[in-house]
C-alpha cells in the first residue's frame, strides 16, 4: 500500500458560498435613498446604477483574493452594474514583506520587518530590485514582475496606494473599469460621523454590537467590546495617531491634535452594505465575521433609538468567493499536509481501534471489554476488567504487528516531507507567480462558478 499522494492542481478549485438566504441575486437598479446617494457622492462612487463591491488590504494578493476581484467584475458585467474595490488602508498589514519559495522547497521573505502602521499612514518606498538566486524557477519571472511593478509606483503618497497600483498593473486588463475606494475616506462621510455620534451618545449601539457578537457565538473570533468606568464603552473604531499608531478608543475619549478615527472591520462592511453597494463579496474570513455584522444591523433596526442609523433599506447581501491555486513546485507526487496528518492519525488510531485494519472480531472483543470496565462495581473488578482490556489489545497488536508497523512506516515517511508539503501546497503565494495564463484561467473559472 503506497502512501496517499496528491499532485499540485488536483485540489485547485473555486468556491462560491451564497448568502444565508440562498443565491437569489437580483441587481436591478432601484432608487437610492438620500442617505445612500450622499454616501456614494462623498466617496466618489457612482450614484446611477447598482454597485458590486469587494475589497482587501493593500498588497499584491494571492489567488484566493484575486478570485473576489474576478467575481466582482463578472457579476458587475452580468448585471450591468459598477465594480468597486475597497482598499483597506487602515489595516497595519505589511505588504513589503514578500514571500517566495526556494529551489529546495523552503519559504523565504524579502524585506525588513517594520513597526506595525496602517498602510495608509506609511509612505511609499522602493523595494529590493533583484530576484534572489535561490528563488524557485516557477516563481522567478512573477517575482521580478512584482518587484518591478512595486518600484514603478514608489512615488505615490502612501504605501497603500503604491501596492494597490502595483496590483492593478499586474492584473492588466482585468483591472479596467474598477473604482477604487480607500477605507480611510469613510471618516469624512456623513454616515460615519452619524455612527460615531450615536456610539458615543448613550452606548446603545455598542451594547447591541456586543449582543450580536454573543448571539453569533463570537463568529470569526470577533470579541466583545470592553467597558471602562472612566472612559465609557470601547468603540468598534480605531484611533489613528499622527505617528501611525493604531489605538483603541472609548466613548469618552477626546481626539488629540492630528488624530482621526477609522472603522474596524464590522463597521466598515456595515457602512458599505447599508449605503455603498447592492452586493458585497467576502473572502473566507469576512464571510464568517460578517455574520456578526448581519446580526448587529438587525438589532440596530429593531431598536427605536438606533433605527435611524441604518434606515429602512435592507443591507446589501453578501456572498463568499475564494479559490485555491498551487505553484508547480514539486516534480513528483507529494502528499498534502492534510494527507500527512491523516497518515499519522491513522497509524496512531490503528493501535487502539481494530476497525482501522478491518478486524471486526477484535473490535467486538474490545467493545465487550469496555462494557465490562464500565459495568464493574468494585475497585478490584474494575481493575481486573481494565487489565483484561489491555491484554486483549496486546493480543490484537501482536496479531497485526506487520500491518501496524507498515502504517507507522508510511506515517514516518509522510512526516519527513511535511515542511516541503507546506510550501508546495501553500495557496497564498502572490498571484504574479502563477503567470498570465493561470490568471486568465482563474477569471474564467470564477465566472463559470457564478453561473
C-alpha positions as semicolon CSV with decimal commas, in nm:
position;residue;x (nm);y (nm);z (nm)
1;X;0,000;0,000;0,000
2;X;0,157;0,326;-0,115
3;X;0,117;0,646;0,084
4;X;-0,157;0,877;-0,043
5;X;-0,026;1,122;-0,300
6;X;-0,163;1,438;-0,442
7;X;-0,034;1,621;-0,748
8;X;-0,043;2,002;-0,729
9;X;-0,350;2,113;-0,918
10;X;-0,588;1,829;-0,842
11;X;-0,737;2,016;-0,543
12;X;-0,747;2,351;-0,719
13;X;-1,098;2,489;-0,710
14;X;-1,316;2,796;-0,695
15;X;-1,558;2,816;-0,404
16;X;-1,876;3,026;-0,405
17;X;-2,098;3,035;-0,098
18;X;-2,429;3,223;-0,128
19;X;-2,580;3,446;0,142
20;X;-2,776;3,285;0,422
21;X;-3,098;3,338;0,227
22;X;-2,969;3,144;-0,072
23;X;-2,824;3,253;-0,406
24;X;-3,106;3,460;-0,548
25;X;-2,921;3,760;-0,682
26;X;-3,118;4,046;-0,829
27;X;-2,925;4,361;-0,905
28;X;-3,190;4,557;-1,088
29;X;-3,142;4,932;-1,041
30;X;-3,352;5,076;-0,759
31;X;-3,390;5,437;-0,645
32;X;-3,128;5,533;-0,391
33;X;-3,228;5,674;-0,055
34;X;-3,097;6,017;0,034
35;X;-2,850;5,852;0,274
36;X;-2,719;5,617;0,005
37;X;-2,685;5,891;-0,254
38;X;-2,497;6,119;-0,017
39;X;-2,266;5,840;0,100
40;X;-2,174;5,742;-0,255
41;X;-2,120;6,101;-0,364
42;X;-1,891;6,163;-0,068
43;X;-1,679;5,860;-0,160
44;X;-1,673;5,924;-0,535
45;X;-1,884;5,615;-0,608
46;X;-2,138;5,610;-0,893
47;X;-2,484;5,728;-0,794
48;X;-2,657;5,585;-1,101
49;X;-2,697;5,209;-1,136
50;X;-2,601;4,937;-0,892
51;X;-2,266;4,852;-0,737
52;X;-2,099;4,514;-0,679
53;X;-1,827;4,561;-0,418
54;X;-1,541;4,370;-0,262
55;X;-1,208;4,463;-0,109
56;X;-0,898;4,367;0,086
57;X;-0,585;4,503;0,249
58;X;-0,335;4,684;0,027
59;X;-0,084;4,428;-0,102
60;X;-0,019;4,206;-0,401
61;X;-0,278;3,941;-0,321
62;X;-0,284;3,564;-0,354
63;X;-0,524;3,392;-0,600
64;X;-0,791;3,340;-0,334
65;X;-0,824;3,719;-0,302
66;X;-0,797;3,777;-0,676
67;X;-1,095;3,541;-0,712
68;X;-1,302;3,804;-0,525
69;X;-1,186;4,067;-0,775
70;X;-1,285;3,846;-1,069
71;X;-1,623;3,766;-0,909
72;X;-1,687;4,138;-0,859
73;X;-1,610;4,212;-1,223
74;X;-1,800;3,911;-1,356
75;X;-2,118;3,986;-1,161
76;X;-2,099;4,357;-1,241
77;X;-2,073;4,278;-1,613
78;X;-2,354;4,022;-1,598
79;X;-2,590;4,264;-1,424
80;X;-2,485;4,589;-1,594
81;X;-2,356;4,714;-1,260
82;X;-2,047;4,901;-1,143
83;X;-1,748;4,725;-0,983
84;X;-1,591;4,888;-0,675
85;X;-1,296;4,766;-0,466
86;X;-1,234;4,882;-0,108
87;X;-0,866;4,932;-0,025
88;X;-0,849;4,858;0,348
89;X;-0,572;5,108;0,408
90;X;-0,636;5,150;0,782
91;X;-0,504;4,796;0,834
92;X;-0,147;4,756;0,959
93;X;-0,051;4,463;0,735
94;X;0,295;4,492;0,580
95;X;0,287;4,441;0,200
96;X;0,662;4,500;0,175
97;X;0,724;4,156;0,333
98;X;0,706;3,947;0,014
99;X;0,745;3,572;0,048
100;X;0,880;3,336;-0,216
101;X;0,958;2,963;-0,246
102;X;1,317;2,842;-0,281
103;X;1,465;2,573;-0,504
104;X;1,488;2,335;-0,207
105;X;1,123;2,395;-0,112
106;X;1,168;2,636;0,174
107;X;0,980;2,962;0,237
108;X;1,179;3,287;0,244
109;X;1,073;3,650;0,280
110;X;1,206;3,965;0,117
111;X;1,200;4,292;0,305
112;X;1,279;4,402;0,656
113;X;1,027;4,379;0,938
114;X;0,896;4,723;1,034
115;X;0,684;4,858;1,322
116;X;0,315;4,799;1,252
117;X;0,144;5,102;1,098
118;X;-0,162;5,137;0,874
119;X;-0,063;5,120;0,507
120;X;-0,249;5,447;0,453
121;X;-0,017;5,616;0,705
122;X;0,311;5,481;0,565
123;X;0,489;5,650;0,274
124;X;0,554;5,461;-0,046
125;X;0,904;5,319;-0,076
126;X;1,113;5,130;-0,331
127;X;1,173;4,759;-0,274
128;X;1,478;4,542;-0,337
129;X;1,501;4,522;-0,717
130;X;1,670;4,186;-0,769
131;X;1,525;3,838;-0,754
132;X;1,716;3,614;-0,508
133;X;1,922;3,339;-0,669
134;X;1,753;3,073;-0,457
135;X;1,403;3,161;-0,580
136;X;1,229;2,855;-0,729
137;X;1,203;2,865;-1,108
138;X;0,821;2,871;-1,130
139;X;0,812;3,192;-0,924
140;X;1,115;3,378;-1,065
141;X;0,951;3,568;-1,352
142;X;0,647;3,654;-1,144
143;X;0,857;3,785;-0,856
144;X;1,058;4,000;-1,100
145;X;0,735;4,146;-1,240
146;X;0,602;4,208;-0,890
147;X;0,913;4,394;-0,778
148;X;0,918;4,599;-1,097
149;X;0,553;4,700;-1,051
150;X;0,614;4,799;-0,689
151;X;0,919;5,007;-0,780
152;X;0,736;5,170;-1,070
153;X;0,491;5,314;-0,817
154;X;0,737;5,418;-0,547
155;X;0,625;5,784;-0,556
156;X;0,255;5,782;-0,451
157;X;0,186;5,941;-0,110
158;X;0,111;5,616;0,074
159;X;0,221;5,257;0,081
160;X;-0,142;5,152;0,030
161;X;-0,163;5,341;-0,298
162;X;0,174;5,207;-0,410
163;X;0,080;4,843;-0,366
164;X;-0,275;4,887;-0,495
165;X;-0,145;5,049;-0,812
166;X;0,117;4,775;-0,847
167;X;-0,151;4,505;-0,807
168;X;-0,368;4,674;-1,070
169;X;-0,074;4,692;-1,313
170;X;-0,012;4,321;-1,260
171;X;-0,380;4,243;-1,318
172;X;-0,354;4,416;-1,656
173;X;-0,685;4,433;-1,846
174;X;-0,859;4,267;-1,552
175;X;-0,821;4,594;-1,359
176;X;-1,012;4,800;-1,616
177;X;-1,337;4,963;-1,508
178;X;-1,297;4,914;-1,132
179;X;-1,350;5,207;-0,893
180;X;-1,103;5,206;-0,603
181;X;-1,215;5,340;-0,265
182;X;-0,977;5,387;0,028
183;X;-1,141;5,278;0,353
184;X;-0,973;5,570;0,533
185;X;-1,204;5,805;0,340
186;X;-1,500;5,673;0,538
187;X;-1,411;5,907;0,825
188;X;-1,513;6,201;0,605
189;X;-1,863;6,071;0,529
190;X;-2,177;6,194;0,696
191;X;-2,290;5,838;0,769
192;X;-1,967;5,751;0,951
193;X;-1,990;6,064;1,166
194;X;-2,352;5,977;1,241
195;X;-2,247;5,631;1,362
196;X;-1,971;5,779;1,577
197;X;-2,208;6,027;1,742
198;X;-2,461;5,752;1,814
199;X;-2,199;5,521;1,964
200;X;-2,059;5,799;2,183
201;X;-2,403;5,917;2,294
202;X;-2,562;5,653;2,518
203;X;-2,388;5,323;2,445
204;X;-2,692;5,151;2,294
205;X;-2,523;5,082;1,960
206;X;-2,220;4,937;2,139
207;X;-2,431;4,719;2,367
208;X;-2,614;4,587;2,061
209;X;-2,275;4,521;1,899
210;X;-2,174;4,309;2,197
211;X;-2,506;4,127;2,191
212;X;-2,454;4,050;1,820
213;X;-2,109;3,907;1,898
214;X;-2,254;3,677;2,164
215;X;-2,564;3,584;1,959
216;X;-2,338;3,458;1,679
217;X;-2,101;3,267;1,905
218;X;-1,817;3,519;1,851
219;X;-1,813;3,430;1,481
220;X;-1,474;3,478;1,320
221;X;-1,312;3,539;1,659
222;X;-1,478;3,879;1,698
223;X;-1,461;3,980;2,064
224;X;-1,698;4,188;2,270
225;X;-1,601;4,549;2,337
226;X;-1,476;4,648;2,682
227;X;-1,624;4,896;2,925
228;X;-1,419;5,130;3,142
229;X;-1,558;5,321;3,440
230;X;-1,376;5,641;3,347
231;X;-1,361;5,617;2,968
232;X;-1,700;5,460;2,896
233;X;-1,768;5,197;2,630
234;X;-1,495;5,086;2,391
235;X;-1,596;5,172;2,034
236;X;-1,559;4,942;1,729
237;X;-1,324;5,201;1,578
238;X;-0,953;5,272;1,553
239;X;-0,791;5,585;1,685
240;X;-0,521;5,682;1,436
241;X;-0,233;5,876;1,588
242;X;-0,020;6,108;1,366
243;X;0,276;5,877;1,436
244;X;0,089;5,599;1,257
245;X;-0,004;5,408;1,572
246;X;-0,346;5,241;1,562
247;X;-0,508;5,250;1,906
248;X;-0,842;5,156;2,065
249;X;-1,079;5,437;2,159
250;X;-1,356;5,472;2,419
251;X;-1,675;5,677;2,412
252;X;-1,546;5,949;2,645
253;X;-1,200;5,980;2,485
254;X;-1,127;6,310;2,313
255;X;-0,918;6,309;1,997
256;X;-0,580;6,477;2,023
257;X;-0,421;6,709;1,764
258;X;-0,385;6,533;1,429
259;X;-0,573;6,223;1,542
260;X;-0,856;6,073;1,340
261;X;-1,092;5,775;1,351
262;X;-1,121;5,475;1,125
263;X;-1,373;5,189;1,125
264;X;-1,286;4,841;1,234
265;X;-1,393;4,554;1,011
266;X;-1,758;4,523;1,116
267;X;-1,828;4,895;1,097
268;X;-1,654;4,913;0,759
269;X;-1,869;4,646;0,598
270;X;-2,179;4,769;0,779
271;X;-2,145;5,116;0,625
272;X;-2,076;4,989;0,275
273;X;-2,361;4,737;0,293
274;X;-2,607;4,997;0,425
275;X;-2,527;5,266;0,172
276;X;-2,242;5,179;-0,063
277;X;-2,340;4,877;-0,270
278;X;-2,604;4,624;-0,372
279;X;-2,378;4,319;-0,317
280;X;-2,064;4,273;-0,107
281;X;-1,826;3,986;-0,190
282;X;-1,626;3,846;0,100
283;X;-1,339;3,602;0,128
284;X;-1,334;3,318;0,378
285;X;-1,263;3,533;0,685
286;X;-1,509;3,809;0,606
287;X;-1,778;3,557;0,527
288;X;-1,754;3,434;0,887
289;X;-1,716;3,756;1,085
290;X;-1,984;3,937;0,884
291;X;-2,242;3,712;1,047
292;X;-2,189;3,943;1,343
293;X;-2,250;4,244;1,117
294;X;-2,577;4,092;0,994
295;X;-2,699;4,042;1,349
296;X;-2,579;4,388;1,462
297;X;-2,761;4,564;1,177
298;X;-3,073;4,362;1,256
299;X;-3,059;4,468;1,621
300;X;-2,992;4,832;1,529
301;X;-3,300;4,829;1,308
302;X;-3,518;4,675;1,578
303;X;-3,421;4,926;1,850
304;X;-3,617;5,254;1,824
305;X;-3,318;5,460;1,945
306;X;-3,085;5,332;1,669
307;X;-3,323;5,255;1,381
308;X;-3,244;5,583;1,204
309;X;-2,877;5,480;1,177
310;X;-2,946;5,201;0,930
311;X;-3,256;5,335;0,757
312;X;-3,538;5,131;0,610
313;X;-3,342;4,970;0,326
314;X;-3,210;4,622;0,396
315;X;-2,829;4,593;0,390
316;X;-2,673;4,458;0,074
317;X;-2,645;4,078;0,075
318;X;-2,307;3,908;0,085
319;X;-2,151;3,606;-0,074
320;X;-1,816;3,434;-0,024
321;X;-1,580;3,371;-0,315
322;X;-1,234;3,221;-0,292
323;X;-1,002;2,997;-0,491
324;X;-0,717;2,755;-0,438
325;X;-0,424;2,754;-0,679
326;X;-0,085;2,586;-0,635
327;X;0,251;2,658;-0,796
328;X;0,411;2,367;-0,987
329;X;0,696;2,334;-0,738
330;X;0,721;1,955;-0,699
331;X;0,848;1,735;-0,980
332;X;0,695;1,421;-0,830
333;X;0,394;1,328;-0,619
334;X;0,390;1,471;-0,271
335;X;0,134;1,407;0,000
336;X;-0,064;1,712;0,111
337;X;-0,038;1,844;0,468
338;X;-0,384;1,701;0,529
339;X;-0,280;1,360;0,399
340;X;0,035;1,368;0,611
341;X;-0,170;1,449;0,920
342;X;-0,417;1,173;0,833
343;X;-0,137;0,917;0,791
344;X;-0,011;1,000;1,143
345;X;-0,363;0,985;1,283
346;X;-0,432;0,651;1,114
347;X;-0,110;0,492;1,241
348;X;-0,184;0,605;1,597
349;X;-0,553;0,518;1,586
350;X;-0,487;0,169;1,449
351;X;-0,305;0,081;1,773
352;X;-0,633;0,110;1,963
353;X;-0,908;0,066;1,704
354;X;-0,920;-0,275;1,530
355;X;-1,171;-0,140;1,277
356;X;-0,894;0,064;1,114
357;X;-0,748;-0,268;0,996
358;X;-1,089;-0,420;0,929
359;X;-1,070;-0,667;1,220
360;X;-1,438;-0,676;1,321
361;X;-1,393;-0,969;1,559
362;X;-1,128;-0,784;1,760
363;X;-1,345;-0,471;1,755
364;X;-1,632;-0,672;1,907
365;X;-1,400;-0,810;2,179
366;X;-1,281;-0,457;2,259
367;X;-1,640;-0,331;2,285
368;X;-1,722;-0,616;2,526
369;X;-1,411;-0,541;2,733
370;X;-1,502;-0,172;2,754
371;X;-1,853;-0,265;2,863
372;X;-1,707;-0,486;3,137
373;X;-1,494;-0,194;3,263
374;X;-1,799;0,029;3,269
375;X;-2,020;-0,232;3,440
376;X;-1,773;-0,325;3,717
377;X;-1,894;-0,206;4,057
378;X;-1,596;-0,271;4,283
379;X;-1,249;-0,129;4,251
380;X;-1,093;-0,476;4,219
381;X;-1,341;-0,584;3,948
382;X;-1,283;-0,261;3,754
383;X;-0,904;-0,310;3,772
384;X;-0,939;-0,670;3,652
385;X;-1,163;-0,563;3,363
386;X;-0,919;-0,285;3,271
387;X;-0,626;-0,531;3,264
388;X;-0,835;-0,769;3,052
389;X;-0,899;-0,488;2,804
390;X;-0,527;-0,420;2,765
391;X;-0,447;-0,790;2,735
392;X;-0,699;-0,808;2,452
393;X;-0,537;-0,503;2,282
394;X;-0,188;-0,655;2,322
395;X;-0,311;-0,973;2,152
396;X;-0,470;-0,770;1,872
397;X;-0,145;-0,576;1,816
398;X;0,062;-0,894;1,812
399;X;-0,169;-1,048;1,552
400;X;-0,142;-0,740;1,331
401;X;0,217;-0,643;1,404
402;X;0,325;-0,629;1,038
403;X;0,028;-0,416;0,934
404;X;0,074;-0,176;1,225
405;X;0,445;-0,141;1,153
406;X;0,363;-0,069;0,788
407;X;0,127;0,212;0,891
408;X;0,399;0,355;1,118
409;X;0,646;0,345;0,829
410;X;0,403;0,525;0,598
411;X;0,334;0,787;0,863
412;X;0,704;0,848;0,928
413;X;0,771;0,870;0,555
414;X;0,493;1,124;0,516
415;X;0,617;1,329;0,814
416;X;0,962;1,370;0,657
417;X;0,802;1,567;0,373
418;X;0,575;1,788;0,583
419;X;0,792;2,102;0,554
420;X;0,820;2,067;0,176
421;X;0,447;1,993;0,153
422;X;0,367;2,314;0,342
423;X;0,550;2,505;0,066
424;X;0,418;2,306;-0,231
425;X;0,059;2,329;-0,108
426;X;0,074;2,691;0,002
427;X;-0,221;2,864;-0,169
428;X;-0,113;3,214;-0,067
429;X;0,180;3,296;-0,295
430;X;0,141;3,635;-0,471
431;X;-0,068;3,595;-0,785
432;X;0,201;3,719;-1,034
433;X;0,397;3,398;-0,963
434;X;0,131;3,195;-1,142
435;X;0,159;3,374;-1,478
436;X;-0,088;3,542;-1,712
437;X;-0,235;3,217;-1,846
438;X;-0,319;3,099;-1,495
439;X;-0,471;3,439;-1,420
440;X;-0,693;3,418;-1,728
441;X;-0,793;3,062;-1,635
442;X;-0,885;3,175;-1,284
443;X;-1,101;3,455;-1,423
444;X;-1,279;3,203;-1,648
445;X;-1,327;2,955;-1,363
446;X;-1,472;3,219;-1,131
447;X;-1,718;3,335;-1,395
448;X;-1,823;2,974;-1,458
449;X;-1,874;2,910;-1,087
450;X;-2,108;3,210;-1,063
451;X;-2,338;3,099;-1,342
